[in-house]
């Protein structure tokens, strides 16, 4: 069984609003609807979730969202308790990249965008690929193509032999 189902294309994109009280209390209540989904249903929504932080900042605040400690803490908790979250995040609008920036050391340039510390990205990505591949396979699902796409969005190239020996 694979994560590519005809229903996946029909699922509408979903934006989840995370309010300031939820950020401050690190409440994952905005993600509650996702916790109850079966793994196949989660994978069918791959790349269709956007997280929007309702976090007010002064107009002269130059920080990116990933530089705001409160948002990083919320994101770290969400990532720890929802390890499948990166698979669900929209890749085309920067959601996945922003999420990973909440978790990993990086630098931001207005001209070059986010640049991750290479060792950190490699460790996180390898860990996440192993974790999600195992999680998928334990539920009878194969999401390796999806995982490879997720890695590619972050500039992480998988060697052709990466999956060897994991079956």
PDB file of C-alpha atoms in Angstrom:
ATOM      1  CA  UNK A   1       0.000   0.000   0.000  1.00  0.00           C
ATOM      2  CA  UNK A   2       1.338   3.476  -0.786  1.00  0.00           C
ATOM      3  CA  UNK A   3       0.568   6.960   0.361  1.00  0.00           C
ATOM      4  CA  UNK A   4      -0.375   7.985  -3.160  1.00  0.00           C
ATOM      5  CA  UNK A   5      -4.099   7.456  -3.358  1.00  0.00           C
ATOM      6  CA  UNK A   6      -6.636   9.103  -5.667  1.00  0.00           C
ATOM      7  CA  UNK A   7      -8.280  10.621  -2.579  1.00  0.00           C
ATOM      8  CA  UNK A   8      -5.072  12.453  -1.683  1.00  0.00           C
ATOM      9  CA  UNK A   9      -5.457  14.802  -4.641  1.00  0.00           C
ATOM     10  CA  UNK A  10      -9.073  15.591  -3.683  1.00  0.00           C
ATOM     11  CA  UNK A  11      -8.379  16.620  -0.111  1.00  0.00           C
ATOM     12  CA  UNK A  12      -8.581  20.397   0.329  1.00  0.00           C
ATOM     13  CA  UNK A  13      -5.635  22.270   1.806  1.00  0.00           C
ATOM     14  CA  UNK A  14      -6.100  23.111   5.467  1.00  0.00           C
ATOM     15  CA  UNK A  15      -4.774  26.122   7.345  1.00  0.00           C
ATOM     16  CA  UNK A  16      -4.525  25.741  11.100  1.00  0.00           C
ATOM     17  CA  UNK A  17      -4.437  28.933  13.132  1.00  0.00           C
ATOM     18  CA  UNK A  18      -2.291  28.876  16.252  1.00  0.00           C
ATOM     19  CA  UNK A  19      -3.280  31.686  18.583  1.00  0.00           C
ATOM     20  CA  UNK A  20      -1.079  33.519  21.075  1.00  0.00           C
ATOM     21  CA  UNK A  21      -2.606  31.765  24.105  1.00  0.00           C
ATOM     22  CA  UNK A  22      -1.936  28.382  22.503  1.00  0.00           C
ATOM     23  CA  UNK A  23       1.636  29.418  21.745  1.00  0.00           C
ATOM     24  CA  UNK A  24       2.256  30.650  25.291  1.00  0.00           C
ATOM     25  CA  UNK A  25       0.819  27.485  26.861  1.00  0.00           C
ATOM     26  CA  UNK A  26       2.363  25.288  24.130  1.00  0.00           C
ATOM     27  CA  UNK A  27      -1.097  23.829  23.548  1.00  0.00           C
ATOM     28  CA  UNK A  28      -1.414  21.488  20.603  1.00  0.00           C
ATOM     29  CA  UNK A  29      -5.196  21.842  20.587  1.00  0.00           C
ATOM     30  CA  UNK A  30      -5.090  23.306  17.034  1.00  0.00           C
ATOM     31  CA  UNK A  31      -3.699  19.954  15.843  1.00  0.00           C
ATOM     32  CA  UNK A  32      -6.251  17.804  17.719  1.00  0.00           C
ATOM     33  CA  UNK A  33      -8.141  16.812  14.561  1.00  0.00           C
ATOM     34  CA  UNK A  34      -4.946  15.313  13.146  1.00  0.00           C
ATOM     35  CA  UNK A  35      -4.236  13.148  16.217  1.00  0.00           C
ATOM     36  CA  UNK A  36      -7.334  11.041  15.629  1.00  0.00           C
ATOM     37  CA  UNK A  37      -6.561  10.239  11.990  1.00  0.00           C
ATOM     38  CA  UNK A  38      -5.324   6.809  10.994  1.00  0.00           C
ATOM     39  CA  UNK A  39      -1.832   6.771   9.422  1.00  0.00           C
ATOM     40  CA  UNK A  40      -3.218   6.214   5.912  1.00  0.00           C
ATOM     41  CA  UNK A  41      -5.519   9.229   6.299  1.00  0.00           C
ATOM     42  CA  UNK A  42      -2.606  11.336   7.538  1.00  0.00           C
ATOM     43  CA  UNK A  43      -0.500  10.374   4.537  1.00  0.00           C
ATOM     44  CA  UNK A  44      -3.409  11.118   2.199  1.00  0.00           C
ATOM     45  CA  UNK A  45      -3.138  14.712   3.395  1.00  0.00           C
ATOM     46  CA  UNK A  46       0.579  14.925   2.765  1.00  0.00           C
ATOM     47  CA  UNK A  47       1.728  18.399   1.814  1.00  0.00           C
ATOM     48  CA  UNK A  48      -1.681  19.962   2.482  1.00  0.00           C
ATOM     49  CA  UNK A  49      -1.307  21.559   5.908  1.00  0.00           C
ATOM     50  CA  UNK A  50      -0.332  25.144   6.633  1.00  0.00           C
ATOM     51  CA  UNK A  51       0.311  26.461  10.115  1.00  0.00           C
ATOM     52  CA  UNK A  52      -0.453  30.125  10.659  1.00  0.00           C
ATOM     53  CA  UNK A  53       0.763  31.800  13.826  1.00  0.00           C
ATOM     54  CA  UNK A  54      -1.429  34.656  15.060  1.00  0.00           C
ATOM     55  CA  UNK A  55       1.476  36.338  16.803  1.00  0.00           C
ATOM     56  CA  UNK A  56       1.579  40.103  16.814  1.00  0.00           C
ATOM     57  CA  UNK A  57       4.869  41.898  16.451  1.00  0.00           C
ATOM     58  CA  UNK A  58       5.839  45.540  16.192  1.00  0.00           C
ATOM     59  CA  UNK A  59       6.218  46.723  12.608  1.00  0.00           C
ATOM     60  CA  UNK A  60       9.914  47.351  13.192  1.00  0.00           C
ATOM     61  CA  UNK A  61      10.605  43.805  14.463  1.00  0.00           C
ATOM     62  CA  UNK A  62      13.059  42.395  11.880  1.00  0.00           C
ATOM     63  CA  UNK A  63      12.924  38.810  13.137  1.00  0.00           C
ATOM     64  CA  UNK A  64      11.637  35.935  11.091  1.00  0.00           C
ATOM     65  CA  UNK A  65       9.024  33.775  12.809  1.00  0.00           C
ATOM     66  CA  UNK A  66      11.667  31.092  13.396  1.00  0.00           C
ATOM     67  CA  UNK A  67      13.627  33.592  15.480  1.00  0.00           C
ATOM     68  CA  UNK A  68      10.843  34.130  18.013  1.00  0.00           C
ATOM     69  CA  UNK A  69      11.521  31.926  21.076  1.00  0.00           C
ATOM     70  CA  UNK A  70       7.849  31.339  21.937  1.00  0.00           C
ATOM     71  CA  UNK A  71       7.056  30.105  18.438  1.00  0.00           C
ATOM     72  CA  UNK A  72      10.124  27.889  18.427  1.00  0.00           C
ATOM     73  CA  UNK A  73       9.063  26.259  21.718  1.00  0.00           C
ATOM     74  CA  UNK A  74       5.569  25.600  20.390  1.00  0.00           C
ATOM     75  CA  UNK A  75       7.063  24.124  17.209  1.00  0.00           C
ATOM     76  CA  UNK A  76       9.523  21.953  19.126  1.00  0.00           C
ATOM     77  CA  UNK A  77       6.683  20.502  21.180  1.00  0.00           C
ATOM     78  CA  UNK A  78       4.531  19.946  18.090  1.00  0.00           C
ATOM     79  CA  UNK A  79       7.430  18.219  16.337  1.00  0.00           C
ATOM     80  CA  UNK A  80       8.121  15.985  19.341  1.00  0.00           C
ATOM     81  CA  UNK A  81       4.509  14.867  19.748  1.00  0.00           C
ATOM     82  CA  UNK A  82       3.599  14.826  16.041  1.00  0.00           C
ATOM     83  CA  UNK A  83       6.647  13.343  14.296  1.00  0.00           C
ATOM     84  CA  UNK A  84       4.558  12.969  11.121  1.00  0.00           C
ATOM     85  CA  UNK A  85       3.951  16.738  10.978  1.00  0.00           C
ATOM     86  CA  UNK A  86       6.710  17.440   8.395  1.00  0.00           C
ATOM     87  CA  UNK A  87       4.999  15.045   5.979  1.00  0.00           C
ATOM     88  CA  UNK A  88       1.747  16.991   6.225  1.00  0.00           C
ATOM     89  CA  UNK A  89       3.174  20.484   5.853  1.00  0.00           C
ATOM     90  CA  UNK A  90       2.778  22.283   2.544  1.00  0.00           C
ATOM     91  CA  UNK A  91       6.091  22.210   0.722  1.00  0.00           C
ATOM     92  CA  UNK A  92       5.283  24.722  -1.981  1.00  0.00           C
ATOM     93  CA  UNK A  93       4.657  27.717   0.255  1.00  0.00           C
ATOM     94  CA  UNK A  94       7.615  27.301   2.623  1.00  0.00           C
ATOM     95  CA  UNK A  95       5.725  25.671   5.499  1.00  0.00           C
ATOM     96  CA  UNK A  96       8.076  22.700   5.725  1.00  0.00           C
ATOM     97  CA  UNK A  97      11.182  24.872   5.523  1.00  0.00           C
ATOM     98  CA  UNK A  98       9.862  27.247   8.188  1.00  0.00           C
ATOM     99  CA  UNK A  99       8.985  24.318  10.464  1.00  0.00           C
ATOM    100  CA  UNK A 100      12.488  22.888  10.187  1.00  0.00           C
ATOM    101  CA  UNK A 101      13.914  26.373  10.803  1.00  0.00           C
ATOM    102  CA  UNK A 102      11.984  26.382  14.082  1.00  0.00           C
ATOM    103  CA  UNK A 103      13.890  23.235  15.084  1.00  0.00           C
ATOM    104  CA  UNK A 104      17.413  23.615  13.704  1.00  0.00           C
ATOM    105  CA  UNK A 105      20.227  26.156  13.773  1.00  0.00           C
ATOM    106  CA  UNK A 106      20.136  28.296  10.653  1.00  0.00           C
ATOM    107  CA  UNK A 107      20.913  31.679   9.236  1.00  0.00           C
ATOM    108  CA  UNK A 108      18.527  33.843   7.311  1.00  0.00           C
ATOM    109  CA  UNK A 109      19.405  36.121   4.455  1.00  0.00           C
ATOM    110  CA  UNK A 110      16.875  38.319   2.659  1.00  0.00           C
ATOM    111  CA  UNK A 111      18.558  37.405  -0.626  1.00  0.00           C
ATOM    112  CA  UNK A 112      19.370  33.697  -0.055  1.00  0.00           C
ATOM    113  CA  UNK A 113      16.607  32.705   2.346  1.00  0.00           C
ATOM    114  CA  UNK A 114      17.155  30.122   5.073  1.00  0.00           C
ATOM    115  CA  UNK A 115      20.493  28.361   5.189  1.00  0.00           C
ATOM    116  CA  UNK A 116      20.645  25.451   7.627  1.00  0.00           C
ATOM    117  CA  UNK A 117      23.752  24.305   9.419  1.00  0.00           C
ATOM    118  CA  UNK A 118      24.620  21.336   7.154  1.00  0.00           C
ATOM    119  CA  UNK A 119      25.479  18.873   9.930  1.00  0.00           C
ATOM    120  CA  UNK A 120      22.305  19.686  11.833  1.00  0.00           C
ATOM    121  CA  UNK A 121      20.130  19.285   8.759  1.00  0.00           C
ATOM    122  CA  UNK A 122      21.789  15.984   7.866  1.00  0.00           C
ATOM    123  CA  UNK A 123      21.296  14.576  11.375  1.00  0.00           C
ATOM    124  CA  UNK A 124      17.698  15.756  11.681  1.00  0.00           C
ATOM    125  CA  UNK A 125      16.773  14.623   8.182  1.00  0.00           C
ATOM    126  CA  UNK A 126      18.356  11.185   8.566  1.00  0.00           C
ATOM    127  CA  UNK A 127      16.661  10.700  11.931  1.00  0.00           C
ATOM    128  CA  UNK A 128      13.305  11.834  10.554  1.00  0.00           C
ATOM    129  CA  UNK A 129      13.582   9.619   7.463  1.00  0.00           C
ATOM    130  CA  UNK A 130      14.336   6.554   9.606  1.00  0.00           C
ATOM    131  CA  UNK A 131      11.541   7.417  12.037  1.00  0.00           C
ATOM    132  CA  UNK A 132       8.870   8.100   9.418  1.00  0.00           C
ATOM    133  CA  UNK A 133       9.850   5.168   7.218  1.00  0.00           C
ATOM    134  CA  UNK A 134       9.570   2.833  10.222  1.00  0.00           C
ATOM    135  CA  UNK A 135       6.275   4.410  11.308  1.00  0.00           C
ATOM    136  CA  UNK A 136       4.816   4.050   7.803  1.00  0.00           C
ATOM    137  CA  UNK A 137       5.990   0.486   7.344  1.00  0.00           C
ATOM    138  CA  UNK A 138       4.677  -0.526  10.771  1.00  0.00           C
ATOM    139  CA  UNK A 139       1.245   0.528   9.465  1.00  0.00           C
ATOM    140  CA  UNK A 140       1.647  -1.264   6.134  1.00  0.00           C
ATOM    141  CA  UNK A 141       2.351   1.955   4.223  1.00  0.00           C
ATOM    142  CA  UNK A 142       5.157   2.949   1.904  1.00  0.00           C
ATOM    143  CA  UNK A 143       5.922   6.668   1.819  1.00  0.00           C
ATOM    144  CA  UNK A 144       9.524   6.589   0.635  1.00  0.00           C
ATOM    145  CA  UNK A 145       8.762   8.645  -2.466  1.00  0.00           C
ATOM    146  CA  UNK A 146       7.017  11.193  -0.280  1.00  0.00           C
ATOM    147  CA  UNK A 147       9.923  11.191   2.167  1.00  0.00           C
ATOM    148  CA  UNK A 148      12.379  11.730  -0.665  1.00  0.00           C
ATOM    149  CA  UNK A 149      10.343  14.720  -1.857  1.00  0.00           C
ATOM    150  CA  UNK A 150      10.315  16.124   1.664  1.00  0.00           C
ATOM    151  CA  UNK A 151      14.104  15.764   1.843  1.00  0.00           C
ATOM    152  CA  UNK A 152      14.587  17.356  -1.582  1.00  0.00           C
ATOM    153  CA  UNK A 153      12.587  20.447  -0.589  1.00  0.00           C
ATOM    154  CA  UNK A 154      15.124  20.973   2.184  1.00  0.00           C
ATOM    155  CA  UNK A 155      18.043  20.515  -0.192  1.00  0.00           C
ATOM    156  CA  UNK A 156      18.914  17.102   1.192  1.00  0.00           C
ATOM    157  CA  UNK A 157      19.903  14.650  -1.511  1.00  0.00           C
ATOM    158  CA  UNK A 158      19.467  10.968  -0.773  1.00  0.00           C
ATOM    159  CA  UNK A 159      22.032   8.543  -2.074  1.00  0.00           C
ATOM    160  CA  UNK A 160      20.443   5.767  -4.119  1.00  0.00           C
ATOM    161  CA  UNK A 161      21.451   3.238  -1.479  1.00  0.00           C
ATOM    162  CA  UNK A 162      19.866   5.086   1.446  1.00  0.00           C
ATOM    163  CA  UNK A 163      16.940   2.673   1.824  1.00  0.00           C
ATOM    164  CA  UNK A 164      19.002  -0.509   1.334  1.00  0.00           C
ATOM    165  CA  UNK A 165      18.854  -2.845   4.269  1.00  0.00           C
ATOM    166  CA  UNK A 166      15.856  -1.159   5.871  1.00  0.00           C
ATOM    167  CA  UNK A 167      13.222  -3.567   4.567  1.00  0.00           C
TER     168      UNK A 167
END
